[in-house]
GROMACS .gro file of C-alpha atoms in nm:
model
  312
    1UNK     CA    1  -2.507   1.073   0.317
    2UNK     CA    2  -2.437   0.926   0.663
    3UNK     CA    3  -2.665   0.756   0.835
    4UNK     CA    4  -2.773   0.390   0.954
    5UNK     CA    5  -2.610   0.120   0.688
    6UNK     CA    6  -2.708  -0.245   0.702
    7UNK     CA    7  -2.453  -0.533   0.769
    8UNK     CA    8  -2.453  -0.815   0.575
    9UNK     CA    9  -2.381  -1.130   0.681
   10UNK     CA   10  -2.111  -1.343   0.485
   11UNK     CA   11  -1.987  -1.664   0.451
   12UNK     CA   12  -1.615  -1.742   0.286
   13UNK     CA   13  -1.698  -1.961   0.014
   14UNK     CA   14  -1.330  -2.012  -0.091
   15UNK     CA   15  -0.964  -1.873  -0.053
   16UNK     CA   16  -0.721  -1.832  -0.335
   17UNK     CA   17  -0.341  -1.757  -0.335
   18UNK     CA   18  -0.303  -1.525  -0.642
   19UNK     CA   19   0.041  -1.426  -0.629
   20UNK     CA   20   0.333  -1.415  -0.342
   21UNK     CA   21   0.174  -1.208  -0.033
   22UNK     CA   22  -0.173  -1.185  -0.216
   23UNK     CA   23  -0.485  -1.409  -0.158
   24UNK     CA   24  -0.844  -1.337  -0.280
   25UNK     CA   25  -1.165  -1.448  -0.057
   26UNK     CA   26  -1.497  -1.503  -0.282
   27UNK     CA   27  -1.745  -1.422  -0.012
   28UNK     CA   28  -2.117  -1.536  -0.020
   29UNK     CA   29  -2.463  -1.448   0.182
   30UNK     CA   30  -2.481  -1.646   0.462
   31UNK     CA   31  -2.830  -1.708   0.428
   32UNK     CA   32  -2.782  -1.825   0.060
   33UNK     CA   33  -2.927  -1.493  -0.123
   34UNK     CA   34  -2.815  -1.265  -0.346
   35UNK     CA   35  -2.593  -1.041  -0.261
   36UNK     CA   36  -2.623  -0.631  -0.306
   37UNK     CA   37  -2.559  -0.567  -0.646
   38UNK     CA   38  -2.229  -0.355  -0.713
   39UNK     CA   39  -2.012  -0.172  -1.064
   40UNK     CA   40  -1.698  -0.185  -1.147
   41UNK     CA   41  -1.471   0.106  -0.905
   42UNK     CA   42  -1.695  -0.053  -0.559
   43UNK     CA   43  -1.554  -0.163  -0.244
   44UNK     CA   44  -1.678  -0.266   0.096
   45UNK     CA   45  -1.566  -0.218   0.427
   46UNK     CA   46  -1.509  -0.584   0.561
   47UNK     CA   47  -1.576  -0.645   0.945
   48UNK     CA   48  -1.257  -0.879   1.035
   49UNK     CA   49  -1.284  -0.874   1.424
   50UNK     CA   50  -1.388  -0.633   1.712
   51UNK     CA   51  -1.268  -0.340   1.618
   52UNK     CA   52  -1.088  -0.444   1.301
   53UNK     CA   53  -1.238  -0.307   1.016
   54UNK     CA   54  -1.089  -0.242   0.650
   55UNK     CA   55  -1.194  -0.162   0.331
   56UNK     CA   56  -1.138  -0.379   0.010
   57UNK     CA   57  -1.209  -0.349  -0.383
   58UNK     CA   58  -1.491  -0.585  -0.560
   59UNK     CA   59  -1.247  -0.725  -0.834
   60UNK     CA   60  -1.472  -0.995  -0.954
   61UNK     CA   61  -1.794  -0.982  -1.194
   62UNK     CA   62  -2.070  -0.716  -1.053
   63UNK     CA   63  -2.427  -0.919  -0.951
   64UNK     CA   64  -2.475  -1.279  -0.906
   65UNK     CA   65  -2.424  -1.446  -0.569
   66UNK     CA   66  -2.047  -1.410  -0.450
   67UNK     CA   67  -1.810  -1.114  -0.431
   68UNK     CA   68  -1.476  -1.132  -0.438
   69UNK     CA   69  -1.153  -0.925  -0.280
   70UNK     CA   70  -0.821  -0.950  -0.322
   71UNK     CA   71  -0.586  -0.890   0.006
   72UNK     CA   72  -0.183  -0.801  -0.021
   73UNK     CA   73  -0.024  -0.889   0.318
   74UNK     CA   74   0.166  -0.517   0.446
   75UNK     CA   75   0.411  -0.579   0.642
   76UNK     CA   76   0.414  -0.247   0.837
   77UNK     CA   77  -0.002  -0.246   0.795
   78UNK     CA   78  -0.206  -0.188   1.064
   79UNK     CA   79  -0.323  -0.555   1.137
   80UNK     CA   80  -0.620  -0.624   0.892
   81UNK     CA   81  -0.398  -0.786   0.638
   82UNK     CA   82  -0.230  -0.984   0.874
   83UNK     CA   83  -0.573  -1.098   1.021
   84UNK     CA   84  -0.715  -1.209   0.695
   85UNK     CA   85  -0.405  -1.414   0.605
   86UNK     CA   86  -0.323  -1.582   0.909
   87UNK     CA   87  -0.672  -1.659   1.012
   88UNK     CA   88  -0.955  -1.620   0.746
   89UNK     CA   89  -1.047  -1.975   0.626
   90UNK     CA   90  -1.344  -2.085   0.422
   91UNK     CA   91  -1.688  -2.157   0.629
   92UNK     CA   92  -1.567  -1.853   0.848
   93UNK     CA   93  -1.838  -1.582   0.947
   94UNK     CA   94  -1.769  -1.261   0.815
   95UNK     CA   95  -1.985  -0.906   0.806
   96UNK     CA   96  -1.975  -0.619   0.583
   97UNK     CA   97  -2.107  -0.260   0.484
   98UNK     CA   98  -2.143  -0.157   0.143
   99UNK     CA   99  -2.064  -0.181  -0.115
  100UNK     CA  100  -1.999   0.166  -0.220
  101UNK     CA  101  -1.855   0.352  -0.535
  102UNK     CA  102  -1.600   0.659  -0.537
  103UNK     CA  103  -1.386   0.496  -0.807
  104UNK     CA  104  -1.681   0.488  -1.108
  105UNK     CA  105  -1.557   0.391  -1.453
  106UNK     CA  106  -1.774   0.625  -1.652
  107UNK     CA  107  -1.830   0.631  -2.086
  108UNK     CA  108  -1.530   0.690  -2.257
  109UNK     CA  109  -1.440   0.622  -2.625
  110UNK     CA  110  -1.105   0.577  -2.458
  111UNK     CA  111  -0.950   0.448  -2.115
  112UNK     CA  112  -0.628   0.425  -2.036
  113UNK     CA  113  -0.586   0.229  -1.714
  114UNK     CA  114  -0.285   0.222  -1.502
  115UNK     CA  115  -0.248  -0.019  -1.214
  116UNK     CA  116   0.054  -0.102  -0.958
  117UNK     CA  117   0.038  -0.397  -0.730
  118UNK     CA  118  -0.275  -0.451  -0.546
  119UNK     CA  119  -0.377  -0.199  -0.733
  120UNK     CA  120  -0.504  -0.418  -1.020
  121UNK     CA  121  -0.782  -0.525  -0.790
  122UNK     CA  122  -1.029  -0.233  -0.901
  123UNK     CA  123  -0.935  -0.224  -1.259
  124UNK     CA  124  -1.007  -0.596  -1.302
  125UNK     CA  125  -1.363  -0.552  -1.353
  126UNK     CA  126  -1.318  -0.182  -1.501
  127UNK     CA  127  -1.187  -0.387  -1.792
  128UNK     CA  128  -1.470  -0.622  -1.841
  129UNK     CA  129  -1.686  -0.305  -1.860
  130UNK     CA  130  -1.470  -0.191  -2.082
  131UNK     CA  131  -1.482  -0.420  -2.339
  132UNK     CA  132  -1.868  -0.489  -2.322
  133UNK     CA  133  -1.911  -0.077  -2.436
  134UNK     CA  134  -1.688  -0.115  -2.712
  135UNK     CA  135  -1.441   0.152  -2.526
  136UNK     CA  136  -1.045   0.122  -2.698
  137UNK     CA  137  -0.871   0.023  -2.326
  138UNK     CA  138  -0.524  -0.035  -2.247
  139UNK     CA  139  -0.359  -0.135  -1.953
  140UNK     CA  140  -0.059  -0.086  -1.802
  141UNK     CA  141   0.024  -0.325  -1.521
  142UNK     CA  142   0.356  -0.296  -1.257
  143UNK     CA  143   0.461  -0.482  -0.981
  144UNK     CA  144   0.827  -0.544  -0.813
  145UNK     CA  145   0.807  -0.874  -0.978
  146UNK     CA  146   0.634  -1.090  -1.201
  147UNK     CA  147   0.534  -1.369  -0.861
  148UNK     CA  148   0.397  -1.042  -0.693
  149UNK     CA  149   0.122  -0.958  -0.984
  150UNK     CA  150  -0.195  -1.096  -0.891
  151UNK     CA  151  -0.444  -1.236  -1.163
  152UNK     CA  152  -0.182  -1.229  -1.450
  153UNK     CA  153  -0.327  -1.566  -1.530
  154UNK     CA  154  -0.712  -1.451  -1.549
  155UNK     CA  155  -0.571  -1.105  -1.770
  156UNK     CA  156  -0.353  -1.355  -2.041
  157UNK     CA  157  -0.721  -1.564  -2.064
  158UNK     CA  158  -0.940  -1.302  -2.015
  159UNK     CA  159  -0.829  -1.021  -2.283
  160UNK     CA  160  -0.627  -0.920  -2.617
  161UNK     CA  161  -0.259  -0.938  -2.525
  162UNK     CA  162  -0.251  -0.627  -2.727
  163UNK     CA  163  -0.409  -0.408  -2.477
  164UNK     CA  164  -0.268  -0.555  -2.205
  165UNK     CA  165   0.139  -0.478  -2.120
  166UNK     CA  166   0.288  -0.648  -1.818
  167UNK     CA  167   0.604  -0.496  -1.661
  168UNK     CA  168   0.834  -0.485  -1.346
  169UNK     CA  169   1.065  -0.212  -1.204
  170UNK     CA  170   0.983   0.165  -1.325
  171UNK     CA  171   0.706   0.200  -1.534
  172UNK     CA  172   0.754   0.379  -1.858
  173UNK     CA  173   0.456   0.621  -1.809
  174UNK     CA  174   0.636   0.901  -2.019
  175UNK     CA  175   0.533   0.666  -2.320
  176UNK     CA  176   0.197   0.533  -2.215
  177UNK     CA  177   0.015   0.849  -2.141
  178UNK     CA  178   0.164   1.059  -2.452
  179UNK     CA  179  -0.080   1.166  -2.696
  180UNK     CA  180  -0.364   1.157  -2.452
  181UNK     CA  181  -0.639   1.287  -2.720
  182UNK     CA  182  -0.944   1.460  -2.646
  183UNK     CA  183  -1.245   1.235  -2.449
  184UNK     CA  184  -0.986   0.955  -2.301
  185UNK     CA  185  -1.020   0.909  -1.968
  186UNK     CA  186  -0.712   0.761  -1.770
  187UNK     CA  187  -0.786   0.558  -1.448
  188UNK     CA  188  -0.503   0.462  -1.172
  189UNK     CA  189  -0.496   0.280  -0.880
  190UNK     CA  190  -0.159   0.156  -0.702
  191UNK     CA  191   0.093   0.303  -0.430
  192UNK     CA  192   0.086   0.685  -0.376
  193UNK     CA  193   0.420   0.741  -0.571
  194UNK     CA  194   0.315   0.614  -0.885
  195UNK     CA  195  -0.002   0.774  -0.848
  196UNK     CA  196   0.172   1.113  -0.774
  197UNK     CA  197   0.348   1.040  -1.090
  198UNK     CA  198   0.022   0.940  -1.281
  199UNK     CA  199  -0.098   1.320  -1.194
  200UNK     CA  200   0.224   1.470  -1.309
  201UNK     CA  201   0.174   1.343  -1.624
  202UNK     CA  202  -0.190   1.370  -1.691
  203UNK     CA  203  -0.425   1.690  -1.677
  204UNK     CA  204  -0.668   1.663  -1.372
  205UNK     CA  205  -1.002   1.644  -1.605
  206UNK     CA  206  -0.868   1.342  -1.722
  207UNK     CA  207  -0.764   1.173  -1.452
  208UNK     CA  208  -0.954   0.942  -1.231
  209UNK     CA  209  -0.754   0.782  -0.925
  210UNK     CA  210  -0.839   0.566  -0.611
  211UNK     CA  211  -0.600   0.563  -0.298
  212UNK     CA  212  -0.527   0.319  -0.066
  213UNK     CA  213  -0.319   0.535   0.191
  214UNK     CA  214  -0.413   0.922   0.288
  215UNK     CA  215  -0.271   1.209   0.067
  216UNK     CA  216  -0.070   1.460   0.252
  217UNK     CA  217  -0.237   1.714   0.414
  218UNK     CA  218  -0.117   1.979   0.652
  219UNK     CA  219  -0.235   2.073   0.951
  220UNK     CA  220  -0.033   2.420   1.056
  221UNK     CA  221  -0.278   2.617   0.949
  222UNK     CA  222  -0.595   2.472   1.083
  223UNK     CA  223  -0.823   2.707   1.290
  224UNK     CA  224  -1.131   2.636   1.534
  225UNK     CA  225  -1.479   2.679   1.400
  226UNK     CA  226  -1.822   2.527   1.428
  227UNK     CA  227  -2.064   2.269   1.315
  228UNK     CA  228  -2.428   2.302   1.373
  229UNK     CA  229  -2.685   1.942   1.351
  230UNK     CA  230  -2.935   2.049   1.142
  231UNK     CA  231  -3.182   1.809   1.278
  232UNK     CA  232  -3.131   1.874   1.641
  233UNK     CA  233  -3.013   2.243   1.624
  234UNK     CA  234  -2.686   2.183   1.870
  235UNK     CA  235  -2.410   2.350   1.773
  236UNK     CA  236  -2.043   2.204   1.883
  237UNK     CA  237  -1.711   2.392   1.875
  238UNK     CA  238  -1.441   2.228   1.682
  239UNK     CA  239  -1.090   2.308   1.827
  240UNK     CA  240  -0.832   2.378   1.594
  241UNK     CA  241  -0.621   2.012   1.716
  242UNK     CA  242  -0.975   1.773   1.675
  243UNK     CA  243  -1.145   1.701   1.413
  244UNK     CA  244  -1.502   1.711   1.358
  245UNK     CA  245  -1.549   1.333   1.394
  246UNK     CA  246  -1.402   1.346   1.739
  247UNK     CA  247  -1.643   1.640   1.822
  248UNK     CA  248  -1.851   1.456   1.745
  249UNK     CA  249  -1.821   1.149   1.894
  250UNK     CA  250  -1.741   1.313   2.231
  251UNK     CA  251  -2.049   1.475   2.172
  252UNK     CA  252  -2.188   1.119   2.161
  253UNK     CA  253  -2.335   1.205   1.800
  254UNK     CA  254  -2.322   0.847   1.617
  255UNK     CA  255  -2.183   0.833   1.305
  256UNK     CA  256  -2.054   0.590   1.064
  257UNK     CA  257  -1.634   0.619   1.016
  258UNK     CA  258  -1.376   0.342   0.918
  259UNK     CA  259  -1.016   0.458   0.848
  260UNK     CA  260  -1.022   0.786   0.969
  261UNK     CA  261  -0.769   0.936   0.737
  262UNK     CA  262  -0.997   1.079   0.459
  263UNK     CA  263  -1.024   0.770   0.183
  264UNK     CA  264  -1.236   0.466   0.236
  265UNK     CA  265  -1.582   0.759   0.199
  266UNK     CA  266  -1.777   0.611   0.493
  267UNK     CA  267  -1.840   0.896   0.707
  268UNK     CA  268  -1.973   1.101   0.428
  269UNK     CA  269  -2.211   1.325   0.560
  270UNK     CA  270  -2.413   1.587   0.369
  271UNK     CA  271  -2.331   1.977   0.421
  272UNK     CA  272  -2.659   2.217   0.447
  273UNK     CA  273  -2.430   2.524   0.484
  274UNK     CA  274  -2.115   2.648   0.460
  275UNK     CA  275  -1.811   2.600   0.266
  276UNK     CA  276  -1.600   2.281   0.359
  277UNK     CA  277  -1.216   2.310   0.343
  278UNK     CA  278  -1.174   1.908   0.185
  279UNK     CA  279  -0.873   1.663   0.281
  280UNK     CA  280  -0.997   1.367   0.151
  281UNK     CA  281  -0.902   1.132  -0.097
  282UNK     CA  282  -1.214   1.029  -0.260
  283UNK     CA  283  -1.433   1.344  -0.365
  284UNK     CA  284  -1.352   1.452  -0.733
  285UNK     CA  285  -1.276   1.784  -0.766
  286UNK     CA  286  -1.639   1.858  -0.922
  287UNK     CA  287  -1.768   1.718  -0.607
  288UNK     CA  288  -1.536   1.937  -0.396
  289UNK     CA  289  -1.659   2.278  -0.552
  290UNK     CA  290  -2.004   2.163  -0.516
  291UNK     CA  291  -1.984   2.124  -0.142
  292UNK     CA  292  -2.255   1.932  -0.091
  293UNK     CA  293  -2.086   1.672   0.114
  294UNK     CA  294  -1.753   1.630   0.317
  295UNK     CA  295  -1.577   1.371   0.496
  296UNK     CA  296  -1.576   1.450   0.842
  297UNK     CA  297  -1.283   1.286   0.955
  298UNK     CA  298  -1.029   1.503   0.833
  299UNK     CA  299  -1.200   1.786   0.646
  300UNK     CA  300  -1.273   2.099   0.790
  301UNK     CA  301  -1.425   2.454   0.771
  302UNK     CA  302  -1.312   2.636   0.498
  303UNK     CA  303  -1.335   2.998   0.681
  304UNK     CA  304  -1.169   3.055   1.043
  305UNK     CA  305  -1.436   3.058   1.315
  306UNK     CA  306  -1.705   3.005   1.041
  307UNK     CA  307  -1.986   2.720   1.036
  308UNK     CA  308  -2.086   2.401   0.839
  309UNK     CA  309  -2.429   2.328   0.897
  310UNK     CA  310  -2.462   1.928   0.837
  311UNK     CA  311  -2.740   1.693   0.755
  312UNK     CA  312  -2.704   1.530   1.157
   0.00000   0.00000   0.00000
């Protein structure tokens, strides 16, 4: 999966303040054309400034000629939201990768979608699609308060009140997920505790969720092993405190990486051989016992002193 990814060159068309600490961006091609066609679940990673790159969710309408992204200013973030608040303006010059799909809303007769603060931001078109395939949605939408919610406007004007329920403070989840029935599919997005929650509560076939921070992972058990390049035949040693990115990039073997913590998917890189030991947030687990692919900057080698043998 990894390899050489174009850039695309962007224009901000315009800049929206959707609720207190959130503004959107509706990007367009610089050069006036179409941009690269997206579903609901996509997101890009947005090129801010030199070394400043982040990843956002598509929350407006898939194809036509403008995306748009929604950005939540994080007070103890790690300078991208800061950036785009305090300095991105429409007419600035922006790039991006992408866009890119680990979050897929697939055929349900039933979806029940959960969402907590920015979180909304990749159910927003989820429940356009929704609604076009005749699927009985509901959402439930938290924030700390009601000036926080983004795009509670566009969801009052957009669809039923019925399916949609608004609410601030603790969510009652015990009451919207009961009775889950057979075929529903329940899809959450938000901060890691009510996501943690979310999987409490619902059985893991059932569940789809995207992550905006890293889940836990250990690392007292991690041992050295090695990977081999398929297409060169070199063969590096992973030490037990480095990942395989690092290897790899002191190797000076380019590859493409973003957050480094296992869930924005862009160093994705296809295994040949061997059985990866996963720490990401963004493989299902389907895709995990398949093993074809891994992200390599926090996943490992399943067996101590074994090999993976990737597509590099």
């Amino acid at each position: 999966m990894n390899g050489a990814t174009g850039l695309t060159d962007l224009v901000v068309a315009d800049r929206r303040e959707e609720a207190a600490g959130v503004v959107s961006l509706t990007l367009r091609q610089a050069d006036g054309r179409a941009l690269p066609g997206w579903q609901p679940g996509a997101h890009i990673d947005l090129l801010l400034a030199e070394g400043l790159e982040r990843q956002y969710s598509l929350c407006g309408q898939p194809g036509g000629a403008q995306w748009r992204i929604a950005v939540l200013r994080e007070v103890d973030g790690r300078g991208g939201s800061d950036f785009v608040h305090a300095c991105v303006r429409p007419g600035d010059r922006l790039r991006a990768r992408g866009p890119r799909n680990h979050f897929p809303l697939e055929p349900a007769p039933r979806h029940r979608f959960v969402a907590g603060g920015i979180g909304i931001t990749p159910i927003l078109p989820m429940l356009v699609a929704a609604s076009a395939a005749a699927s009985d949605w509901s959402l439930l939408y938290g924030g700390r308060s009601r000036s926080s919610m983004a795009f509670v406007g566009e969801l009052a004007q957009g669809h039923p009140a019925a399916r949609v329920t608004l609410a601030t403070g603790p969510l009652d989840l015990d009451g919207y997920l009961a009775h889950l029935r057979q075929g529903e599919l329940v899809y959450a997005c938000g901060p890691a505790s009510l996501l943690a929650a979310v999987e409490a509560r619902v059985p893991a076939a059932a569940l789809r969720t995207e992550r905006f921070t890293a889940a836990a992972a250990g690392t007292a058990g991690d041992t050295a092993f090695e990977v081999e390049l398929a297409r060169s035949g070199q063969v590096l040693a992973v030490p037990r405190d480095r990942s395989i990115l690092q290897t790899l990039q002191q190797a000076g073997v380019g590859v493409l990486y973003s957050c480094t913590e296992g869930t924005c998917g862009t160093c994705e890189t296809d295994v040949l051989a061997g059985e990866p030991d996963h720490r990401d947030s963004v493989l299902t687990d389907k895709e995990r016992a398949g093993g074809e692919t891994m992200m390599v900057c926090v996943s490992r080698c399943r067996a101590p002193g074994g090999r993976l043998v990737l597509d590099l």
